[in-house]
CSV table of C-alpha atoms and ligand atoms in Angstrom, one decimal:
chain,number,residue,atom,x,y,z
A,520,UNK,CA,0.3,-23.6,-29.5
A,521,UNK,CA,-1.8,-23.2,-26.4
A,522,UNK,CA,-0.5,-21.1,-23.9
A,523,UNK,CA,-1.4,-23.3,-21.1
A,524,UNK,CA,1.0,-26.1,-23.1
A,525,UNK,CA,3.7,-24.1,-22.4
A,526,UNK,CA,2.7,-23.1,-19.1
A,527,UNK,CA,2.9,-26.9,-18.3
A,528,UNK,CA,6.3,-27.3,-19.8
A,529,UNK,CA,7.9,-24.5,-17.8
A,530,UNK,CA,6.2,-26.3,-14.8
A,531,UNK,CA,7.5,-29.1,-15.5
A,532,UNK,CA,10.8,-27.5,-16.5
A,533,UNK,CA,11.1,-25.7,-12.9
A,534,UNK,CA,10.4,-29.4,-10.8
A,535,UNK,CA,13.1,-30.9,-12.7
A,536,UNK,CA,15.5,-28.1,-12.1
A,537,UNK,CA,14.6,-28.1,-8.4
A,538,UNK,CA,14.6,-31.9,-8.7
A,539,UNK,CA,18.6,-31.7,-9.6
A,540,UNK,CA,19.1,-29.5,-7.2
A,541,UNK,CA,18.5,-31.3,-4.1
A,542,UNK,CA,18.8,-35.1,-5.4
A,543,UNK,CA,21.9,-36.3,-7.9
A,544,UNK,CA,21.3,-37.0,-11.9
A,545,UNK,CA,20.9,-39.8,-11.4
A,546,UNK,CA,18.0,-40.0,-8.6
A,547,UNK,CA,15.2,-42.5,-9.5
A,548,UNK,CA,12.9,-38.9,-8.6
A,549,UNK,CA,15.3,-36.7,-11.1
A,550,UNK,CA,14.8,-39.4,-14.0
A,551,UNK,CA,11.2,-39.4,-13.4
A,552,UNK,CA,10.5,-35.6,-13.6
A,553,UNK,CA,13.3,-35.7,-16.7
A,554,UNK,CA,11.4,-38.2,-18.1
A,555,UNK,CA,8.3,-36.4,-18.0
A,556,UNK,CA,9.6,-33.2,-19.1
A,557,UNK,CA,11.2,-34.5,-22.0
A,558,UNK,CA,8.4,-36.1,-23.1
A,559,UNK,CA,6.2,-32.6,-22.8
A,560,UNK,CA,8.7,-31.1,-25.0
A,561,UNK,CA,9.5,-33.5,-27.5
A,562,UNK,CA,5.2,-33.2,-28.1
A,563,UNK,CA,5.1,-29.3,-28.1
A,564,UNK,CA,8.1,-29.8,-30.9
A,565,UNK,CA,6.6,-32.0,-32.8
A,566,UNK,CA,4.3,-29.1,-33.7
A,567,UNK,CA,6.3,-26.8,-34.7
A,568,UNK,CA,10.4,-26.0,-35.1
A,569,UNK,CA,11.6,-24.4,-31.8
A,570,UNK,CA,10.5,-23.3,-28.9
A,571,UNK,CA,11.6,-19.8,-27.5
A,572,UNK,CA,11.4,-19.2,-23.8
A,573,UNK,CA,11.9,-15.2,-22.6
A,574,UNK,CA,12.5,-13.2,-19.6
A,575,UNK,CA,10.8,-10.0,-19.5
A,576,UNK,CA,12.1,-8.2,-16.4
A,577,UNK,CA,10.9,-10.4,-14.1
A,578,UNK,CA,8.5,-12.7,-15.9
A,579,UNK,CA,8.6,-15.6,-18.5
A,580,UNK,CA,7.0,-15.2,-21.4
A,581,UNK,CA,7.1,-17.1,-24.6
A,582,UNK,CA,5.4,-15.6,-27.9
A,583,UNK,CA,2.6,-13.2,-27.0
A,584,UNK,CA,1.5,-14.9,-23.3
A,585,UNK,CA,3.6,-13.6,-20.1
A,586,UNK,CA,2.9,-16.3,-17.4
A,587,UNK,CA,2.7,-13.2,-14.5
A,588,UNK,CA,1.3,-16.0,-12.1
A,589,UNK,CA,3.5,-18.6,-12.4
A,590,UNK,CA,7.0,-16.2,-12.5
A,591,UNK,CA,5.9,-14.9,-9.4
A,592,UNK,CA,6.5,-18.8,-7.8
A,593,UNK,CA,9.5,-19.3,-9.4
A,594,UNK,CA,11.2,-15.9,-9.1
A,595,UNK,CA,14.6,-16.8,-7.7
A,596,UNK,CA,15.0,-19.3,-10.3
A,597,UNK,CA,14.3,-16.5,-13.2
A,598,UNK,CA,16.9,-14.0,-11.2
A,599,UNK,CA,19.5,-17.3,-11.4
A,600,UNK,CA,18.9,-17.4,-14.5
A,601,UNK,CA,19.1,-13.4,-15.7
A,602,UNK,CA,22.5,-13.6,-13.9
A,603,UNK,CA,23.7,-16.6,-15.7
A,604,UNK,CA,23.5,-14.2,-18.4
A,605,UNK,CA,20.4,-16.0,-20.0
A,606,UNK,CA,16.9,-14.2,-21.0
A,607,UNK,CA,16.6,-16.4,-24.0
A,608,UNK,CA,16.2,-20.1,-24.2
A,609,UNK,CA,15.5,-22.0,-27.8
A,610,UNK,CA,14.6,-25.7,-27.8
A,611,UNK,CA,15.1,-26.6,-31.3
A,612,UNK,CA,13.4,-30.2,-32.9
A,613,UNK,CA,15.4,-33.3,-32.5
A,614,UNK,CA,16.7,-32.2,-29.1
A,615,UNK,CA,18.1,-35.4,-27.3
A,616,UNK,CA,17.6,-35.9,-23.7
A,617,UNK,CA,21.1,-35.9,-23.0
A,618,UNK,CA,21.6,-32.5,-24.1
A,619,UNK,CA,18.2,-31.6,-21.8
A,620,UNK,CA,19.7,-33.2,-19.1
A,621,UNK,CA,23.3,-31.6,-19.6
A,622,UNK,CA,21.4,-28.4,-20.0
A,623,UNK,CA,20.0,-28.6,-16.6
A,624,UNK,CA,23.0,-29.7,-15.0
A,625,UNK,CA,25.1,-26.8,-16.6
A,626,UNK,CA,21.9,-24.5,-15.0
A,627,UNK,CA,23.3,-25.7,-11.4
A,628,UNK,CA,26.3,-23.6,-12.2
A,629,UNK,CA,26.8,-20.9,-9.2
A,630,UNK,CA,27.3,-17.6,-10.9
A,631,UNK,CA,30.6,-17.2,-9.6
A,632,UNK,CA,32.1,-20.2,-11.5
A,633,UNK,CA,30.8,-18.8,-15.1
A,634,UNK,CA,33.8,-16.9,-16.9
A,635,UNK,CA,32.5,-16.8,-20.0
A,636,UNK,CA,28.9,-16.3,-22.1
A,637,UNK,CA,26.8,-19.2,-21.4
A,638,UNK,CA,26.2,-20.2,-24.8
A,639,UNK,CA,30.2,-21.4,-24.4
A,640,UNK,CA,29.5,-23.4,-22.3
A,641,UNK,CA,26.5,-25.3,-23.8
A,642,UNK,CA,28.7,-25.8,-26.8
A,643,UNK,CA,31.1,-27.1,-24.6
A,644,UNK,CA,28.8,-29.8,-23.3
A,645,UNK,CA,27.5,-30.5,-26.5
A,646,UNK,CA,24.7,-29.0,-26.3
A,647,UNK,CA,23.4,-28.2,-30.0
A,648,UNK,CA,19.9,-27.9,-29.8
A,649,UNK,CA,19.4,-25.7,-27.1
A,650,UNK,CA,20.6,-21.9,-27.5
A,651,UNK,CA,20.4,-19.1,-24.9
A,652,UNK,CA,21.1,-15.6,-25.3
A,653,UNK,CA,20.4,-11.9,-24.5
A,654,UNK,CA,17.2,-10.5,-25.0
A,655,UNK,CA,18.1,-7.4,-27.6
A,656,UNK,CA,16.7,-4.3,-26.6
A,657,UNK,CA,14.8,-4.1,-29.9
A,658,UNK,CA,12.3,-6.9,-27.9
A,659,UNK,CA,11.4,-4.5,-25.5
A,660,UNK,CA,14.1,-5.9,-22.6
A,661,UNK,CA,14.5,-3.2,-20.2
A,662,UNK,CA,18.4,-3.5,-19.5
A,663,UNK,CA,18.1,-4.4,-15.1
A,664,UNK,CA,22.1,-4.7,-13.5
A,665,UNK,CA,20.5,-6.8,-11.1
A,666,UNK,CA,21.8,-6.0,-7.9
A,667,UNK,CA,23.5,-9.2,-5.0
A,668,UNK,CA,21.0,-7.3,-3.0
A,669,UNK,CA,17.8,-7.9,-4.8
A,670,UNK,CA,18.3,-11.5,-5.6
A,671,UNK,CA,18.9,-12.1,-1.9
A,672,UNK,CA,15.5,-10.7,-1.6
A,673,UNK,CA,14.1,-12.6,-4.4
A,674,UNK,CA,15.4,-15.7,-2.7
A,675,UNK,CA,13.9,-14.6,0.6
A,676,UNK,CA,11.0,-13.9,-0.9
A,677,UNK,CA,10.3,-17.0,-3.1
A,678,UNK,CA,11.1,-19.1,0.3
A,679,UNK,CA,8.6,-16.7,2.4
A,680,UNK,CA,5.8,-17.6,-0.6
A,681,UNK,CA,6.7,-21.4,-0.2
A,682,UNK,CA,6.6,-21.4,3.5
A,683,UNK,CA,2.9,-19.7,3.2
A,684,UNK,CA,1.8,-22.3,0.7
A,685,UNK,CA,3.0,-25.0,2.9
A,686,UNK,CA,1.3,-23.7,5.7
A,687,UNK,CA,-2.1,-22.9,3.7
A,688,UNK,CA,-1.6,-26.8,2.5
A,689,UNK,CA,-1.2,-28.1,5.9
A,690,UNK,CA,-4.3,-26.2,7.1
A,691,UNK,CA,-6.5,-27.3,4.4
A,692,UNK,CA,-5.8,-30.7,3.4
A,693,UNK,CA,-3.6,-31.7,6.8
A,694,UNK,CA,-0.5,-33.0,4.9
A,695,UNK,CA,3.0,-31.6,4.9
A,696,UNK,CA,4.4,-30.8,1.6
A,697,UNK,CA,7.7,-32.3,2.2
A,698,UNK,CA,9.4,-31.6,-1.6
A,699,UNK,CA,8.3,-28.0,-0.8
A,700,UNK,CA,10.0,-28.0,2.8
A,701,UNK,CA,13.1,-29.4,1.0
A,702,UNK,CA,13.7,-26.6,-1.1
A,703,UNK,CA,13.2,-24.0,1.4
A,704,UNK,CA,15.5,-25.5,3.6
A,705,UNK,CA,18.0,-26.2,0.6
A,706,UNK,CA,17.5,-22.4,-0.1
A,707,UNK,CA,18.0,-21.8,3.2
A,708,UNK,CA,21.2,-23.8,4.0
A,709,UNK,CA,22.1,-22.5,0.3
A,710,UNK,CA,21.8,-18.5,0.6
A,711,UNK,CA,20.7,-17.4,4.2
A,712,UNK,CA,24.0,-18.9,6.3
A,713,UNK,CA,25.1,-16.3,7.8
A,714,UNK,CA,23.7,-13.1,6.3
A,715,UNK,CA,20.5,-13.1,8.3
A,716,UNK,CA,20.1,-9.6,9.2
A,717,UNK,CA,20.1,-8.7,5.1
A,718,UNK,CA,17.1,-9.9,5.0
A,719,UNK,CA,15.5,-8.7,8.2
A,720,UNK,CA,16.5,-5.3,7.2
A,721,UNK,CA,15.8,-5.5,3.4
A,722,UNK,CA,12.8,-7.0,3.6
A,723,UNK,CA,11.6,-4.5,6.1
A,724,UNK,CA,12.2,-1.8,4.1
A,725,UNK,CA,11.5,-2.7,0.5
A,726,UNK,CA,7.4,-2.9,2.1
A,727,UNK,CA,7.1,-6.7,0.7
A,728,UNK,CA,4.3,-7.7,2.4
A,729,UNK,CA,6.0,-10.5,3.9
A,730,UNK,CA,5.8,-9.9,7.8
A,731,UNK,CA,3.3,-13.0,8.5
A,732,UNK,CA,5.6,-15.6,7.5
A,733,UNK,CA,9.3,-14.1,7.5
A,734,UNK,CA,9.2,-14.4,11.3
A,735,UNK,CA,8.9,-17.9,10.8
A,736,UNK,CA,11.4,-17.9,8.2
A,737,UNK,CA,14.2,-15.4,9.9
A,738,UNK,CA,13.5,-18.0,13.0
A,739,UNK,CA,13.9,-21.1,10.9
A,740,UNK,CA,17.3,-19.7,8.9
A,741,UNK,CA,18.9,-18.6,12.4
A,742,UNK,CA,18.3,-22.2,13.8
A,743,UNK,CA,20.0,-24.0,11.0
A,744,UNK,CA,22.9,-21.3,11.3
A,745,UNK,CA,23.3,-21.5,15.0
A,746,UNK,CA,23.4,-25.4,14.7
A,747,UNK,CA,25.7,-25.2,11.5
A,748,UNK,CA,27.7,-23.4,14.0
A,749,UNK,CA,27.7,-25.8,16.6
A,750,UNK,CA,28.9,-28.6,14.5
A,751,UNK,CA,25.4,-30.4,13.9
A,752,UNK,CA,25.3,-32.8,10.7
A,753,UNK,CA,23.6,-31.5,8.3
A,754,UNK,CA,20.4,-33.8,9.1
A,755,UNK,CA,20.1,-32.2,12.4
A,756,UNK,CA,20.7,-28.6,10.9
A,757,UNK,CA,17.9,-29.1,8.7
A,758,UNK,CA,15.3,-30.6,11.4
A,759,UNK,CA,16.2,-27.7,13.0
A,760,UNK,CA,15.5,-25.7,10.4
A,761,UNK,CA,12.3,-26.9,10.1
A,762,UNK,CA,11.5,-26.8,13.5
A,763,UNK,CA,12.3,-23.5,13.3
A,764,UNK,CA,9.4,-23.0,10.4
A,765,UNK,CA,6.6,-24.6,12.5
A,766,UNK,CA,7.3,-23.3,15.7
A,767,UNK,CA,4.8,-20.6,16.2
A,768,UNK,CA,2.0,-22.6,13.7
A,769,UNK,CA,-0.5,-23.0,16.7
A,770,UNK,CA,-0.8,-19.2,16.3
A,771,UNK,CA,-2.7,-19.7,12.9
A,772,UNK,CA,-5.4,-20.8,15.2
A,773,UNK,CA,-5.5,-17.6,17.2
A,774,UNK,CA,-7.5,-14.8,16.2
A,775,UNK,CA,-6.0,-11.9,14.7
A,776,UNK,CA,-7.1,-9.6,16.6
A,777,UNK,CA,-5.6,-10.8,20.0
A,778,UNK,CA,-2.3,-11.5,18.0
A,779,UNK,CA,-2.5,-8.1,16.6
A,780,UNK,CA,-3.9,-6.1,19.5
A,781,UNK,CA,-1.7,-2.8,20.5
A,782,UNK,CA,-2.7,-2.7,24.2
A,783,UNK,CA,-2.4,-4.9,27.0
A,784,UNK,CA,-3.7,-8.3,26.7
A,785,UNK,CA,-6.6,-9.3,29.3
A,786,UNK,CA,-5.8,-12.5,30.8
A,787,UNK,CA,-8.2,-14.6,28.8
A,788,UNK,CA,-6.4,-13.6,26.1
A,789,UNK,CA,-2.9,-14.2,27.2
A,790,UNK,CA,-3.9,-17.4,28.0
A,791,UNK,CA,-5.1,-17.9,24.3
A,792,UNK,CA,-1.9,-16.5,22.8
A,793,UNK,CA,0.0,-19.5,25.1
A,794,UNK,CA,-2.6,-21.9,24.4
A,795,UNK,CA,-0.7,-21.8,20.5
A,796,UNK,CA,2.5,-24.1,22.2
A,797,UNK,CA,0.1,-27.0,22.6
A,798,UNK,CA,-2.2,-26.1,19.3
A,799,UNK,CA,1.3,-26.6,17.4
A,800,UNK,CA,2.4,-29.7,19.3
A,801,UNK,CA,-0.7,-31.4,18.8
A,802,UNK,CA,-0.8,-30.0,15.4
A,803,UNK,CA,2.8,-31.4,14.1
A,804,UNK,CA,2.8,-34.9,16.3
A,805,UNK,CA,1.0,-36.9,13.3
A,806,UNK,CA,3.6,-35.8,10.7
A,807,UNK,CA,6.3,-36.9,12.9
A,808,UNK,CA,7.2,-39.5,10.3
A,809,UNK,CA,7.9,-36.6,7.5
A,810,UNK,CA,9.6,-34.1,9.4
A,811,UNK,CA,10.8,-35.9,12.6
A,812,UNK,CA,9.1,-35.3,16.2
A,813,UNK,CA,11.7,-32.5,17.1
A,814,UNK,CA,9.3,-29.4,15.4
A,815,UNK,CA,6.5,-30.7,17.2
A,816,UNK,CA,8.6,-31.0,20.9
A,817,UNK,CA,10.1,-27.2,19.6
A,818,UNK,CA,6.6,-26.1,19.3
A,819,UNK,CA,5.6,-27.2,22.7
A,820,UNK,CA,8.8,-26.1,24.1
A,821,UNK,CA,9.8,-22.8,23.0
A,822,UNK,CA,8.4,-20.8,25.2
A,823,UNK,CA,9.5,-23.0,28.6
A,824,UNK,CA,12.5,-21.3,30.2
A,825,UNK,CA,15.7,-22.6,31.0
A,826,UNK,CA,14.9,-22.5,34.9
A,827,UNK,CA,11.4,-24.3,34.3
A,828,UNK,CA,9.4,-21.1,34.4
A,829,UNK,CA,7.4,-20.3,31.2
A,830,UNK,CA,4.6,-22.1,29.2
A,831,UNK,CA,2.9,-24.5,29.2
A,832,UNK,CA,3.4,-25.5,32.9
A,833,UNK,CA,4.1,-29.2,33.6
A,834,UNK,CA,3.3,-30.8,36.7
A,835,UNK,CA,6.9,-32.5,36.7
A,836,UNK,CA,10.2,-31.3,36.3
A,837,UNK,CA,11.6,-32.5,32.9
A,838,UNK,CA,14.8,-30.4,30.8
A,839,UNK,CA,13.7,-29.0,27.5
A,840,UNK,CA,15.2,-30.5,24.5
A,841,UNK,CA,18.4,-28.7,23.3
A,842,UNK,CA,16.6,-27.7,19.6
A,843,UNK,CA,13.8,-25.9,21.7
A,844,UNK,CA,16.4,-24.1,23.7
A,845,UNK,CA,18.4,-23.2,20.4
A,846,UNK,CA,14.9,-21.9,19.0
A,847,UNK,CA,13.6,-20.4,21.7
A,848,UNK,CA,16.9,-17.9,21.4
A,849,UNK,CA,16.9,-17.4,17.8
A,850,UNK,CA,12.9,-16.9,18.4
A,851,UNK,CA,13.2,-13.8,21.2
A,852,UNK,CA,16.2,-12.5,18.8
A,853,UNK,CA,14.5,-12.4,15.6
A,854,UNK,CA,11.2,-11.0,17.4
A,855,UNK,CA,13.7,-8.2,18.9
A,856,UNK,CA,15.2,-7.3,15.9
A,857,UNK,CA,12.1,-7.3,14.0
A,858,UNK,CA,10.3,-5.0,16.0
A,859,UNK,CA,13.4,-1.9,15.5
A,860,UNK,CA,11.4,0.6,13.9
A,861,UNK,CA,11.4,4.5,14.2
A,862,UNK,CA,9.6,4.8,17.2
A,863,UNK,CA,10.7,1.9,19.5
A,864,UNK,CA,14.7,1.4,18.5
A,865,UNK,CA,16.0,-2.2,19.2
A,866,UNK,CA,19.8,-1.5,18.3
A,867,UNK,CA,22.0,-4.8,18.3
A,868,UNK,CA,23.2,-3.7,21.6
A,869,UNK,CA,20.3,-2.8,23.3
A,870,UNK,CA,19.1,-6.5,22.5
A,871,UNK,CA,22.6,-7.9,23.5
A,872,UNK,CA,21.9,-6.4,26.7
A,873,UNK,CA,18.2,-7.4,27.3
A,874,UNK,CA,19.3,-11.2,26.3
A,875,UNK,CA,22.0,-11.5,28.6
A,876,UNK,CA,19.9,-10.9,31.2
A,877,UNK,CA,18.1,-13.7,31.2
A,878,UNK,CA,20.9,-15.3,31.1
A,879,UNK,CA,21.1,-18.8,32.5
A,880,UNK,CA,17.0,-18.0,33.8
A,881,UNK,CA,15.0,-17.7,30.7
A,882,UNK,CA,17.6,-19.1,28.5
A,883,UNK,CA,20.6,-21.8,28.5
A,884,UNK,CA,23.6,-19.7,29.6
A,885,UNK,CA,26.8,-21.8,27.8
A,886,UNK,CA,23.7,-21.5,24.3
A,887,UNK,CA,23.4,-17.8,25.2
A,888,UNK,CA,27.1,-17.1,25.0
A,889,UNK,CA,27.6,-19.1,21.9
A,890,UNK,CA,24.9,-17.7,20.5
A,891,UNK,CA,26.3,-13.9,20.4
A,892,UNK,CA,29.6,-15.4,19.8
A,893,UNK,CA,28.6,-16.4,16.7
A,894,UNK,CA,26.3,-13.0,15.9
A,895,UNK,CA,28.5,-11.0,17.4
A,896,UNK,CA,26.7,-8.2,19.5
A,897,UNK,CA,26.5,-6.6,16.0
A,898,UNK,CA,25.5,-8.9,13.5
A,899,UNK,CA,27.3,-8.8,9.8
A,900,UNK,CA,26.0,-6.5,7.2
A,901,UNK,CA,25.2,-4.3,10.8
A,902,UNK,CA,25.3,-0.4,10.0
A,903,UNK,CA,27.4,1.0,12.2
A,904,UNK,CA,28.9,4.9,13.4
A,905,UNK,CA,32.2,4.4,15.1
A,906,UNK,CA,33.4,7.0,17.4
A,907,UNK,CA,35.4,8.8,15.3
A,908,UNK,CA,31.8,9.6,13.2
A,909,UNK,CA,33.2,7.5,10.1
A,910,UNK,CA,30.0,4.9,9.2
A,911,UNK,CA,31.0,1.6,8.5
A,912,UNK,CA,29.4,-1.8,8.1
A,913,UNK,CA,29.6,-5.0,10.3
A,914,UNK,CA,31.8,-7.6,7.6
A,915,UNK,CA,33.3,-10.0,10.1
A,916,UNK,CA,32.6,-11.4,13.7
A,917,UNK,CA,35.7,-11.8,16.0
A,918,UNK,CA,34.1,-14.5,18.0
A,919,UNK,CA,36.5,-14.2,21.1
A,920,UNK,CA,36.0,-10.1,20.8
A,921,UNK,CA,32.4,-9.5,20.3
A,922,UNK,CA,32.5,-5.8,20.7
A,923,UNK,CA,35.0,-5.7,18.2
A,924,UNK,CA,34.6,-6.8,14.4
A,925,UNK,CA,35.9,-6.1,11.3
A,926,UNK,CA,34.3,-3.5,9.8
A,927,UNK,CA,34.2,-1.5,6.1
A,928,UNK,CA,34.0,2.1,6.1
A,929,UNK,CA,31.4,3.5,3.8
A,930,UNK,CA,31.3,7.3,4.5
A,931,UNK,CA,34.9,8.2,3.3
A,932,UNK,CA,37.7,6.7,1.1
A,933,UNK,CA,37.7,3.3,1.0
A,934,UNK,CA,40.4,1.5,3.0
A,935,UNK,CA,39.9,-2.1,3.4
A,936,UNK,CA,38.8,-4.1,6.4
A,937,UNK,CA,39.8,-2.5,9.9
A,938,UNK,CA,39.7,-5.1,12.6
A,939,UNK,CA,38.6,-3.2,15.5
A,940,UNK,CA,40.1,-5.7,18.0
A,941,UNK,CA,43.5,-4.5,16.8
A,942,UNK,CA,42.6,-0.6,17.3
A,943,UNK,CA,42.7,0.9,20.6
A,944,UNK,CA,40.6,3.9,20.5
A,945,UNK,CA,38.9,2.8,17.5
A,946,UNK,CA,35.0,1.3,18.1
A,947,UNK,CA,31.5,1.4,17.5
A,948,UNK,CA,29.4,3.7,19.0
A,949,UNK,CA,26.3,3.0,17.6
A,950,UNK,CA,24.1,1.6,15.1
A,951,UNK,CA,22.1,3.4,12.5
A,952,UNK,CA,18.6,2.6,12.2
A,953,UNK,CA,18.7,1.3,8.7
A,954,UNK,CA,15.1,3.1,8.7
A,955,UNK,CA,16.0,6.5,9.4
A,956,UNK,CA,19.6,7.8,9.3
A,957,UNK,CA,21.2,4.5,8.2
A,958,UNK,CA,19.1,4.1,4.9
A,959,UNK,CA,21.2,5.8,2.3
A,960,UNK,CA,24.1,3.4,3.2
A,961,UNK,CA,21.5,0.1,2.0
A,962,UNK,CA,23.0,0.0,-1.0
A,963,UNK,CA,26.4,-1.1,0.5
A,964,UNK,CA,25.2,-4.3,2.3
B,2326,FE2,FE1,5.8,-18.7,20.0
B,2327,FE2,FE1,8.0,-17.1,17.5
């Protein structure tokens, strides 16, 4: 059997799978792909008995051929997978579509809910002609405990490589690929609520190279949290989300060099740099029909202030639309925290400070206060020294006592959650720079 035959299937296999994810069983789109894919198989085993799918670390493989490409797309679906307990998959002849279909269902199982080996629960759901299993370490399996950690990366990164493809996609053929913006949005909504910083940090320091496109991404996932937050429907949380995405997109049509440059800009620069608001706008206004008008409006928007100042000027006086001002926060955040590194320190704090500042000038005060409400001046999964020297990490936000979360200690004994708004001498001092002295406590995130 060709390898490129199975390459297709497993194509085909992921699509479906994603398909399920976002729409029900019973979607006219999901029948269609399930369709499709069944009708792949049921030719590949026609030719032979079974076919046997394998996870080598962190590629598929089946027989000889390791598809190192195509794992690489599909990465957090492999990890959900390896922590479902399954490296093995065997489609035997005769399999129905029923059991294909229960099979992919069953693989929309959160980790959590599994109390048992998989294989259980196939049987279960009469599943007979499917098996999975364990790779044995006789076929060269090298045992990974894969870590919550690194499949929050995987997911981060899988979402940063879809978020680049859409944006290659849009710049050379001009369309939007809208099934691919659903996914990272669902991935988005799905994994990133609330655990933002993980990523910054993580991502930072594992050296992927993702910096061009996790701006974009960090922006986008703080968005659709802030909004979350503020009681949005989930429509608006994900328009906002994908606002978020394409807000900086007219910078793809600024050199590098100005974008990158260390010094000072010159003033024919700068005004390039603004110049991306309108590139974006005028950019994203003819897909308003796929992904709404609010990304283009956030594009123009985000950077005008909350007092009118900013860019691009307008000869009349005209309030920006509330997703801008939500973006243009999460946008000045993310770009603060992004840019802590061992030479120029951001700390939480330090960014709490500069932001409040502005308050009620460059950004929308009662937004601005929400905004760290919900963070907290120290974000959760912060790494923190408290002032009597213990380390601990950020776990919970009080929202009324933003100085004050719940923390875990990691340097000594365990001993639960402490809530420092119920300690009186007890709070934090600083934060470690997870580059320097903060690294070795990474691991507890
Ligand atoms: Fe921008
Ligand atoms: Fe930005």
């Amino acid at each position: 059997m060709e390898a490129n035959q199975v390459e297709t299937f497993l194509k085909l296999f992921m699509v479906t799978w994603q398909m399920a994810r976002i729409y029900e069983l019973k979607h006219p789109k999901f029948i269609t792909a399930m369709d499709t894919l069944y009708d792949n198989l049921t030719l590949i085993l026609e030719q032979r008995q079974e076919l046997v799918v394998g996870i080598f670390g962190d590629e598929l493989a089946s027989g000889e051929d390791i598809f190192f490409e195509f794992s690489k797309k599909v990465i957090a679906s492999i990890d959900h997978l390896k922590n479902m307990g399954i490296e093995k998959i065997t489609f035997t002849c005769d399999l129905q579509k029923q059991e294909l279909i229960e099979f992919i269902a069953f693989l929309l199982t959160s980790n959590d809910e599994l109390d048992r080996p998989a294989q259980e629960y196939l049987t279960l759901r009469g599943i007979t002609r499917i098996n999975v299993d364990k790779l044995k370490a006789s076929e060269g399996h090298r045992k990974i405990k894969v870590k919550d950690v690194d499949i929050k990366i995987s997911h981060y990164r899988a979402c940063v490589e879809n978020s680049a493809n859409i944006f290659e996609e849009l710049l050379e053929s001009g369309a939007i690929d809208s099934l691919r913006l659903q996914f990272i949005s669902r991935d988005i909504v799905k994994y990133f609520i609330g655990d933002h910083r993980i990523f910054i940090e993580l991502a930072k320091i594992k050296g992927h190279d993702l910096a061009t496109f996790s701006h974009l991404l960090n922006v986008s996932a703080l968005s659709v949290y802030f909004a979350y937050k503020l009681g949005f429907s989930r429509q608006d949380c994900l328009d906002l989300g994908t606002a978020g995405l394409f807000h900086d997109i007219g910078k793809l049509f600024i050199t590098k060099t100005i974008l990158q440059k260390p010094n000072r800009l010159n003033s024919d620069e700068f005004l390039k740099v603004k110049s991306h608001a309108v590139i974006g706008a005028e950019i994203l206004i003819p897909h308003r029909k796929v992904i709404t008008e609010v990304p283009a409006l956030v594009a123009f928007e985000h950077h005008r202030n909350f007092d009118g100042s900013g860019y691009p000027k307008l000869p009349f006086v005209v309030k920006s639309h509330l997703a801008s001002l939500i973006v243009s926060i999460c946008d000045v955040y993310d770009a603060l925290t992004s840019r802590r590194t061992y030479k120029a320190d951001y700390p939480p704090e330090a960014i709490y400070k500069l932001m409040m500042r502005q308050r009620g000038t460059r950004y929308h005060p009662e937004l601005l206060d929400i905004f760290f409400k919900i963070m907290g001046v120290w974000p959760k999964s912060s790494i923190v020294k408290l002032n009597d020297s213990r380390i601990a990490i950020v776990r919970e936000i009080n929202e009324d006592e933003i100085f004050s979360p719940k923390v875990e200690v990691v340097s000594s004994e365990p001993c639960g959650l402490i809530d420092l708004s119920k300690e009186t001498d007890l709070k934090i001092e600083k934060t470690l720079n997870t580059l320097f002295e903060g690294q070795e406590y990474l691991e507890r995130l």
